[in-house]
């Protein structure tokens, strides 16, 4: 499986367009292969490590040694079996994701993919999975942005795991408002009807890895996972680059 090309306007050689300087601190040297992020900024990334909620992956600061579920999960009906994220959505990572998504700073992709695969691959290798599905964007947003960040991350993961990527199973039927200012309950209601099965596609018990860029409450990915389950997916796990905490 091949990774979809970047939009035309980014292709003609990143290194020719940009000097090899870190695009976060603008101080240190940083190569295109590192996503123009220097080693000093890289060292500020906060990887998510146990202990975390076994369901939604929310990291927990403290001395917890047994498996537990956080209050976030206890109050939500989640359709995925587990959600995990590579890093916390803070500082350098949050800035890189925002600029990647909203300001077309596509050179950060190499940096984000590196963080994502470093954490996701060892965890996903431990179990058998059949299929990778990115959380879809609404067509209006796709036209605005010219790319779906979840789809790009998912395609890198599919390539690394040699699993099929399917971008045509689920579609986003409602353009959801920006979620940031909503309460957890409002978010859940907002996204519950946001996804639908594409056409008459049906699954036969496949174990699906659902991919998105950021997970906050899990409402969006859960709604999407719910559609996949209703279509016949055996199990759905979620992986995102970053976790809002
Ligand atoms: Zn830097
Ligand atoms: Zn949880």
PDB file of C-alpha atoms and ligand atoms in Angstrom:
ATOM      1  CA  UNK A   1       0.000   0.000   0.000  1.00  0.00           C
ATOM      2  CA  UNK A   2       1.329   3.405  -0.860  1.00  0.00           C
ATOM      3  CA  UNK A   3       1.040   6.646   1.036  1.00  0.00           C
ATOM      4  CA  UNK A   4      -1.085   9.288  -0.636  1.00  0.00           C
ATOM      5  CA  UNK A   5       0.958  12.173  -2.057  1.00  0.00           C
ATOM      6  CA  UNK A   6       0.943  15.505  -0.288  1.00  0.00           C
ATOM      7  CA  UNK A   7      -1.083  18.292  -1.904  1.00  0.00           C
ATOM      8  CA  UNK A   8       0.639  19.695  -4.989  1.00  0.00           C
ATOM      9  CA  UNK A   9       1.682  22.959  -3.351  1.00  0.00           C
ATOM     10  CA  UNK A  10       3.953  21.248  -0.835  1.00  0.00           C
ATOM     11  CA  UNK A  11       5.755  18.855  -3.122  1.00  0.00           C
ATOM     12  CA  UNK A  12       8.537  20.830  -4.828  1.00  0.00           C
ATOM     13  CA  UNK A  13      11.254  20.012  -2.325  1.00  0.00           C
ATOM     14  CA  UNK A  14      10.780  21.195   1.228  1.00  0.00           C
ATOM     15  CA  UNK A  15      14.488  21.650   1.760  1.00  0.00           C
ATOM     16  CA  UNK A  16      14.673  24.100  -1.131  1.00  0.00           C
ATOM     17  CA  UNK A  17      11.906  26.233   0.280  1.00  0.00           C
ATOM     18  CA  UNK A  18      12.902  26.268   3.916  1.00  0.00           C
ATOM     19  CA  UNK A  19      16.271  26.666   5.617  1.00  0.00           C
ATOM     20  CA  UNK A  20      17.267  23.774   7.893  1.00  0.00           C
ATOM     21  CA  UNK A  21      16.218  25.561  11.043  1.00  0.00           C
ATOM     22  CA  UNK A  22      13.870  24.273  13.718  1.00  0.00           C
ATOM     23  CA  UNK A  23      10.387  25.529  12.912  1.00  0.00           C
ATOM     24  CA  UNK A  24       9.383  25.558  16.573  1.00  0.00           C
ATOM     25  CA  UNK A  25      12.176  27.473  18.330  1.00  0.00           C
ATOM     26  CA  UNK A  26      13.760  28.964  15.168  1.00  0.00           C
ATOM     27  CA  UNK A  27      17.142  28.670  16.911  1.00  0.00           C
ATOM     28  CA  UNK A  28      18.675  25.250  16.336  1.00  0.00           C
ATOM     29  CA  UNK A  29      19.472  23.277  13.211  1.00  0.00           C
ATOM     30  CA  UNK A  30      16.808  20.765  12.190  1.00  0.00           C
ATOM     31  CA  UNK A  31      16.597  18.585   9.098  1.00  0.00           C
ATOM     32  CA  UNK A  32      13.550  17.975   6.880  1.00  0.00           C
ATOM     33  CA  UNK A  33      13.644  14.271   7.834  1.00  0.00           C
ATOM     34  CA  UNK A  34      13.109  15.317  11.465  1.00  0.00           C
ATOM     35  CA  UNK A  35      10.114  17.426  10.424  1.00  0.00           C
ATOM     36  CA  UNK A  36      12.182  20.580  11.025  1.00  0.00           C
ATOM     37  CA  UNK A  37      12.157  19.972  14.784  1.00  0.00           C
ATOM     38  CA  UNK A  38      15.520  20.239  16.578  1.00  0.00           C
ATOM     39  CA  UNK A  39      16.752  17.813  19.215  1.00  0.00           C
ATOM     40  CA  UNK A  40      16.235  20.349  21.992  1.00  0.00           C
ATOM     41  CA  UNK A  41      12.533  20.817  21.121  1.00  0.00           C
ATOM     42  CA  UNK A  42      12.230  17.063  20.584  1.00  0.00           C
ATOM     43  CA  UNK A  43      13.463  16.472  24.143  1.00  0.00           C
ATOM     44  CA  UNK A  44      10.476  18.472  25.452  1.00  0.00           C
ATOM     45  CA  UNK A  45       7.977  15.956  24.071  1.00  0.00           C
ATOM     46  CA  UNK A  46       6.063  14.222  26.840  1.00  0.00           C
ATOM     47  CA  UNK A  47       5.489  10.583  25.924  1.00  0.00           C
ATOM     48  CA  UNK A  48       2.560   8.857  27.584  1.00  0.00           C
ATOM     49  CA  UNK A  49       3.670   6.030  29.842  1.00  0.00           C
ATOM     50  CA  UNK A  50       1.806   3.945  32.433  1.00  0.00           C
ATOM     51  CA  UNK A  51      -0.072   4.387  34.641  1.00  0.00           C
ATOM     52  CA  UNK A  52      -3.003   5.353  32.425  1.00  0.00           C
ATOM     53  CA  UNK A  53      -6.696   4.478  32.207  1.00  0.00           C
ATOM     54  CA  UNK A  54      -6.892   1.043  30.581  1.00  0.00           C
ATOM     55  CA  UNK A  55      -9.923   2.130  28.550  1.00  0.00           C
ATOM     56  CA  UNK A  56      -9.262   5.661  27.276  1.00  0.00           C
ATOM     57  CA  UNK A  57      -5.516   5.921  27.912  1.00  0.00           C
ATOM     58  CA  UNK A  58      -5.755   9.015  30.106  1.00  0.00           C
ATOM     59  CA  UNK A  59      -2.403   9.294  31.873  1.00  0.00           C
ATOM     60  CA  UNK A  60      -2.612   9.369  35.622  1.00  0.00           C
ATOM     61  CA  UNK A  61      -0.089  11.103  37.798  1.00  0.00           C
ATOM     62  CA  UNK A  62       0.369   9.017  40.887  1.00  0.00           C
ATOM     63  CA  UNK A  63       1.128   5.674  42.392  1.00  0.00           C
ATOM     64  CA  UNK A  64      -1.356   3.378  40.685  1.00  0.00           C
ATOM     65  CA  UNK A  65      -0.198  -0.132  39.987  1.00  0.00           C
ATOM     66  CA  UNK A  66      -3.470  -1.942  39.274  1.00  0.00           C
ATOM     67  CA  UNK A  67      -5.657  -1.627  36.151  1.00  0.00           C
ATOM     68  CA  UNK A  68      -8.261   1.095  36.534  1.00  0.00           C
ATOM     69  CA  UNK A  69     -10.802   3.151  34.587  1.00  0.00           C
ATOM     70  CA  UNK A  70     -10.960   6.912  34.944  1.00  0.00           C
ATOM     71  CA  UNK A  71     -14.099   8.943  35.664  1.00  0.00           C
ATOM     72  CA  UNK A  72     -14.117  10.147  32.032  1.00  0.00           C
ATOM     73  CA  UNK A  73     -14.852   6.592  30.900  1.00  0.00           C
ATOM     74  CA  UNK A  74     -17.249   5.719  33.677  1.00  0.00           C
ATOM     75  CA  UNK A  75     -19.577   8.507  32.478  1.00  0.00           C
ATOM     76  CA  UNK A  76     -19.395   7.738  28.762  1.00  0.00           C
ATOM     77  CA  UNK A  77     -20.648   4.803  26.772  1.00  0.00           C
ATOM     78  CA  UNK A  78     -17.546   4.120  24.696  1.00  0.00           C
ATOM     79  CA  UNK A  79     -17.680   2.002  21.552  1.00  0.00           C
ATOM     80  CA  UNK A  80     -13.953   1.303  21.340  1.00  0.00           C
ATOM     81  CA  UNK A  81     -12.203  -1.337  23.429  1.00  0.00           C
ATOM     82  CA  UNK A  82      -9.247   0.908  24.200  1.00  0.00           C
ATOM     83  CA  UNK A  83      -7.731   4.230  23.178  1.00  0.00           C
ATOM     84  CA  UNK A  84      -4.041   5.066  23.340  1.00  0.00           C
ATOM     85  CA  UNK A  85      -2.047   8.143  22.426  1.00  0.00           C
ATOM     86  CA  UNK A  86       1.666   8.603  21.885  1.00  0.00           C
ATOM     87  CA  UNK A  87       2.202  11.932  23.622  1.00  0.00           C
ATOM     88  CA  UNK A  88       0.370  14.555  25.648  1.00  0.00           C
ATOM     89  CA  UNK A  89      -1.081  17.421  23.606  1.00  0.00           C
ATOM     90  CA  UNK A  90       1.031  20.123  25.223  1.00  0.00           C
ATOM     91  CA  UNK A  91       3.891  22.450  24.392  1.00  0.00           C
ATOM     92  CA  UNK A  92       5.881  21.601  21.281  1.00  0.00           C
ATOM     93  CA  UNK A  93       3.585  18.746  20.242  1.00  0.00           C
ATOM     94  CA  UNK A  94       0.422  20.809  20.492  1.00  0.00           C
ATOM     95  CA  UNK A  95       2.017  23.632  18.524  1.00  0.00           C
ATOM     96  CA  UNK A  96       3.228  21.267  15.797  1.00  0.00           C
ATOM     97  CA  UNK A  97      -0.213  19.631  15.499  1.00  0.00           C
ATOM     98  CA  UNK A  98      -2.041  22.956  15.331  1.00  0.00           C
ATOM     99  CA  UNK A  99       0.247  24.378  12.688  1.00  0.00           C
ATOM    100  CA  UNK A 100       0.191  21.088  10.738  1.00  0.00           C
ATOM    101  CA  UNK A 101      -3.601  21.026  10.760  1.00  0.00           C
ATOM    102  CA  UNK A 102      -4.669  24.637  10.544  1.00  0.00           C
ATOM    103  CA  UNK A 103      -1.734  26.478   8.960  1.00  0.00           C
ATOM    104  CA  UNK A 104      -0.725  23.874   6.381  1.00  0.00           C
ATOM    105  CA  UNK A 105       2.667  23.379   8.054  1.00  0.00           C
ATOM    106  CA  UNK A 106       2.967  19.951   6.484  1.00  0.00           C
ATOM    107  CA  UNK A 107       6.692  19.674   7.179  1.00  0.00           C
ATOM    108  CA  UNK A 108       5.791  18.746  10.777  1.00  0.00           C
ATOM    109  CA  UNK A 109       4.359  15.468   9.491  1.00  0.00           C
ATOM    110  CA  UNK A 110       7.705  13.629   9.781  1.00  0.00           C
ATOM    111  CA  UNK A 111       7.985  14.720  13.426  1.00  0.00           C
ATOM    112  CA  UNK A 112       4.415  13.688  14.296  1.00  0.00           C
ATOM    113  CA  UNK A 113       4.658  10.360  12.473  1.00  0.00           C
ATOM    114  CA  UNK A 114       7.880   9.594  14.341  1.00  0.00           C
ATOM    115  CA  UNK A 115       6.210  10.186  17.737  1.00  0.00           C
ATOM    116  CA  UNK A 116       3.149   8.214  16.665  1.00  0.00           C
ATOM    117  CA  UNK A 117       4.947   5.129  15.345  1.00  0.00           C
ATOM    118  CA  UNK A 118       7.458   4.999  18.200  1.00  0.00           C
ATOM    119  CA  UNK A 119       4.600   4.361  20.632  1.00  0.00           C
ATOM    120  CA  UNK A 120       1.953   2.695  18.460  1.00  0.00           C
ATOM    121  CA  UNK A 121       4.039   0.025  16.723  1.00  0.00           C
ATOM    122  CA  UNK A 122       5.293  -1.906  19.772  1.00  0.00           C
ATOM    123  CA  UNK A 123       1.782  -1.870  21.298  1.00  0.00           C
ATOM    124  CA  UNK A 124      -0.018  -2.871  18.104  1.00  0.00           C
ATOM    125  CA  UNK A 125       2.447  -5.608  17.196  1.00  0.00           C
ATOM    126  CA  UNK A 126       1.386  -7.448  20.356  1.00  0.00           C
ATOM    127  CA  UNK A 127      -2.044  -8.245  18.900  1.00  0.00           C
ATOM    128  CA  UNK A 128      -3.499  -9.194  15.545  1.00  0.00           C
ATOM    129  CA  UNK A 129      -5.294  -6.431  13.648  1.00  0.00           C
ATOM    130  CA  UNK A 130      -6.974  -6.554  10.244  1.00  0.00           C
ATOM    131  CA  UNK A 131      -7.652  -3.052   9.078  1.00  0.00           C
ATOM    132  CA  UNK A 132      -6.812   0.620   9.629  1.00  0.00           C
ATOM    133  CA  UNK A 133      -9.471   3.331   9.349  1.00  0.00           C
ATOM    134  CA  UNK A 134      -8.861   7.076   9.795  1.00  0.00           C
ATOM    135  CA  UNK A 135     -11.533   9.275  11.396  1.00  0.00           C
ATOM    136  CA  UNK A 136     -13.026  10.991   8.336  1.00  0.00           C
ATOM    137  CA  UNK A 137     -13.343  14.741   7.855  1.00  0.00           C
ATOM    138  CA  UNK A 138     -16.564  16.296   6.611  1.00  0.00           C
ATOM    139  CA  UNK A 139     -16.245  16.992   2.841  1.00  0.00           C
ATOM    140  CA  UNK A 140     -16.519  20.760   3.441  1.00  0.00           C
ATOM    141  CA  UNK A 141     -13.571  20.676   5.829  1.00  0.00           C
ATOM    142  CA  UNK A 142     -11.625  18.401   3.504  1.00  0.00           C
ATOM    143  CA  UNK A 143     -12.016  20.913   0.690  1.00  0.00           C
ATOM    144  CA  UNK A 144     -10.851  23.748   2.958  1.00  0.00           C
ATOM    145  CA  UNK A 145      -7.834  21.880   4.303  1.00  0.00           C
ATOM    146  CA  UNK A 146      -6.987  19.815   1.202  1.00  0.00           C
ATOM    147  CA  UNK A 147      -5.932  16.881   3.366  1.00  0.00           C
ATOM    148  CA  UNK A 148      -7.175  14.819   6.282  1.00  0.00           C
ATOM    149  CA  UNK A 149      -4.494  14.695   8.972  1.00  0.00           C
ATOM    150  CA  UNK A 150      -5.981  11.478  10.408  1.00  0.00           C
ATOM    151  CA  UNK A 151      -5.811   9.848   6.991  1.00  0.00           C
ATOM    152  CA  UNK A 152      -2.160  10.770   6.552  1.00  0.00           C
ATOM    153  CA  UNK A 153      -1.192   9.441   9.977  1.00  0.00           C
ATOM    154  CA  UNK A 154      -3.226   6.291   9.352  1.00  0.00           C
ATOM    155  CA  UNK A 155      -1.525   5.705   6.015  1.00  0.00           C
ATOM    156  CA  UNK A 156       1.922   5.841   7.661  1.00  0.00           C
ATOM    157  CA  UNK A 157       0.736   3.358  10.308  1.00  0.00           C
ATOM    158  CA  UNK A 158      -0.768   1.056   7.663  1.00  0.00           C
ATOM    159  CA  UNK A 159       2.504   1.141   5.753  1.00  0.00           C
ATOM    160  CA  UNK A 160       4.562   0.336   8.876  1.00  0.00           C
ATOM    161  CA  UNK A 161       2.262  -2.523   9.943  1.00  0.00           C
ATOM    162  CA  UNK A 162       1.613  -3.729   6.359  1.00  0.00           C
ATOM    163  CA  UNK A 163      -2.115  -3.615   7.006  1.00  0.00           C
ATOM    164  CA  UNK A 164      -4.788  -2.391   4.600  1.00  0.00           C
ATOM    165  CA  UNK A 165      -6.030   1.191   4.985  1.00  0.00           C
ATOM    166  CA  UNK A 166      -9.680   1.856   4.251  1.00  0.00           C
ATOM    167  CA  UNK A 167     -10.848   5.453   3.892  1.00  0.00           C
ATOM    168  CA  UNK A 168     -14.222   4.566   2.378  1.00  0.00           C
ATOM    169  CA  UNK A 169     -15.988   2.698   5.162  1.00  0.00           C
ATOM    170  CA  UNK A 170     -17.220   5.612   7.251  1.00  0.00           C
ATOM    171  CA  UNK A 171     -18.186   9.114   6.232  1.00  0.00           C
ATOM    172  CA  UNK A 172     -18.799  12.223   8.237  1.00  0.00           C
ATOM    173  CA  UNK A 173     -22.348  13.352   7.595  1.00  0.00           C
ATOM    174  CA  UNK A 174     -22.528  16.394   9.848  1.00  0.00           C
ATOM    175  CA  UNK A 175     -19.991  19.199   9.901  1.00  0.00           C
ATOM    176  CA  UNK A 176     -19.340  19.314  13.641  1.00  0.00           C
ATOM    177  CA  UNK A 177     -18.513  22.629  15.226  1.00  0.00           C
ATOM    178  CA  UNK A 178     -15.123  23.146  16.822  1.00  0.00           C
ATOM    179  CA  UNK A 179     -15.358  21.103  19.994  1.00  0.00           C
ATOM    180  CA  UNK A 180     -12.978  23.058  22.197  1.00  0.00           C
ATOM    181  CA  UNK A 181     -15.572  25.268  23.885  1.00  0.00           C
ATOM    182  CA  UNK A 182     -18.170  22.597  24.515  1.00  0.00           C
ATOM    183  CA  UNK A 183     -18.783  20.594  27.670  1.00  0.00           C
ATOM    184  CA  UNK A 184     -18.240  16.848  27.617  1.00  0.00           C
ATOM    185  CA  UNK A 185     -21.990  16.177  27.373  1.00  0.00           C
ATOM    186  CA  UNK A 186     -22.413  18.689  24.519  1.00  0.00           C
ATOM    187  CA  UNK A 187     -19.480  17.145  22.642  1.00  0.00           C
ATOM    188  CA  UNK A 188     -20.973  13.685  22.945  1.00  0.00           C
ATOM    189  CA  UNK A 189     -24.365  14.868  21.639  1.00  0.00           C
ATOM    190  CA  UNK A 190     -22.682  16.871  18.920  1.00  0.00           C
ATOM    191  CA  UNK A 191     -20.753  13.942  17.496  1.00  0.00           C
ATOM    192  CA  UNK A 192     -23.195  11.101  18.137  1.00  0.00           C
ATOM    193  CA  UNK A 193     -24.871  11.464  14.752  1.00  0.00           C
ATOM    194  CA  UNK A 194     -21.820  12.827  12.947  1.00  0.00           C
ATOM    195  CA  UNK A 195     -20.770   9.561  11.254  1.00  0.00           C
ATOM    196  CA  UNK A 196     -22.480   7.016   9.033  1.00  0.00           C
ATOM    197  CA  UNK A 197     -21.571   3.905   7.101  1.00  0.00           C
ATOM    198  CA  UNK A 198     -20.590   4.581   3.519  1.00  0.00           C
ATOM    199  CA  UNK A 199     -23.009   2.838   1.182  1.00  0.00           C
ATOM    200  CA  UNK A 200     -23.738  -0.791   1.953  1.00  0.00           C
ATOM    201  CA  UNK A 201     -20.276  -1.764   3.205  1.00  0.00           C
ATOM    202  CA  UNK A 202     -20.346  -4.491   5.834  1.00  0.00           C
ATOM    203  CA  UNK A 203     -17.542  -5.945   7.939  1.00  0.00           C
ATOM    204  CA  UNK A 204     -17.135  -9.546   9.064  1.00  0.00           C
ATOM    205  CA  UNK A 205     -15.679  -9.339  12.522  1.00  0.00           C
ATOM    206  CA  UNK A 206     -12.479  -7.523  11.485  1.00  0.00           C
ATOM    207  CA  UNK A 207     -10.350  -6.011  14.226  1.00  0.00           C
ATOM    208  CA  UNK A 208      -9.991  -2.357  13.334  1.00  0.00           C
ATOM    209  CA  UNK A 209      -7.447   0.271  14.359  1.00  0.00           C
ATOM    210  CA  UNK A 210      -9.137   3.676  14.239  1.00  0.00           C
ATOM    211  CA  UNK A 211      -6.716   6.595  13.856  1.00  0.00           C
ATOM    212  CA  UNK A 212      -7.066  10.288  14.682  1.00  0.00           C
ATOM    213  CA  UNK A 213      -4.646  13.117  15.458  1.00  0.00           C
ATOM    214  CA  UNK A 214      -5.861  14.137  18.925  1.00  0.00           C
ATOM    215  CA  UNK A 215      -8.127  12.472  21.450  1.00  0.00           C
ATOM    216  CA  UNK A 216      -9.780  14.653  24.064  1.00  0.00           C
ATOM    217  CA  UNK A 217     -12.824  13.047  25.714  1.00  0.00           C
ATOM    218  CA  UNK A 218     -13.035  10.198  23.226  1.00  0.00           C
ATOM    219  CA  UNK A 219     -16.548  11.228  22.108  1.00  0.00           C
ATOM    220  CA  UNK A 220     -15.597  11.670  18.442  1.00  0.00           C
ATOM    221  CA  UNK A 221     -13.621   8.450  18.106  1.00  0.00           C
ATOM    222  CA  UNK A 222     -16.260   6.574  20.092  1.00  0.00           C
ATOM    223  CA  UNK A 223     -19.028   7.723  17.730  1.00  0.00           C
ATOM    224  CA  UNK A 224     -16.930   6.637  14.758  1.00  0.00           C
ATOM    225  CA  UNK A 225     -16.111   3.313  16.452  1.00  0.00           C
ATOM    226  CA  UNK A 226     -19.843   2.835  17.084  1.00  0.00           C
ATOM    227  CA  UNK A 227     -20.537   3.012  13.346  1.00  0.00           C
ATOM    228  CA  UNK A 228     -17.750   0.502  12.632  1.00  0.00           C
ATOM    229  CA  UNK A 229     -19.142  -1.878  15.275  1.00  0.00           C
ATOM    230  CA  UNK A 230     -22.637  -1.536  13.816  1.00  0.00           C
ATOM    231  CA  UNK A 231     -21.152  -2.391  10.414  1.00  0.00           C
ATOM    232  CA  UNK A 232     -19.779  -5.634  11.849  1.00  0.00           C
ATOM    233  CA  UNK A 233     -16.294  -4.809  13.153  1.00  0.00           C
ATOM    234  CA  UNK A 234     -15.242  -7.351  15.786  1.00  0.00           C
ATOM    235  CA  UNK A 235     -13.282  -4.896  17.848  1.00  0.00           C
ATOM    236  CA  UNK A 236     -12.138  -1.312  17.465  1.00  0.00           C
ATOM    237  CA  UNK A 237      -9.109   0.177  19.182  1.00  0.00           C
ATOM    238  CA  UNK A 238      -8.116   3.805  18.836  1.00  0.00           C
ATOM    239  CA  UNK A 239      -4.667   5.300  18.360  1.00  0.00           C
ATOM    240  CA  UNK A 240      -3.946   9.023  18.212  1.00  0.00           C
ATOM    241  CA  UNK A 241      -0.710  11.000  18.173  1.00  0.00           C
ATOM    242  CA  UNK A 242      -1.708  13.213  21.058  1.00  0.00           C
ATOM    243  CA  UNK A 243      -3.929  13.130  24.078  1.00  0.00           C
ATOM    244  CA  UNK A 244      -5.582  16.280  25.414  1.00  0.00           C
ATOM    245  CA  UNK A 245      -5.062  16.340  29.170  1.00  0.00           C
TER     246      UNK A 245
HETATM  247 ZN1  LIG B   1      13.788  23.743  18.255  1.00  0.00          ZN
HETATM  248 ZN1  LIG B   2     -10.573   6.549  30.873  1.00  0.00          ZN
END
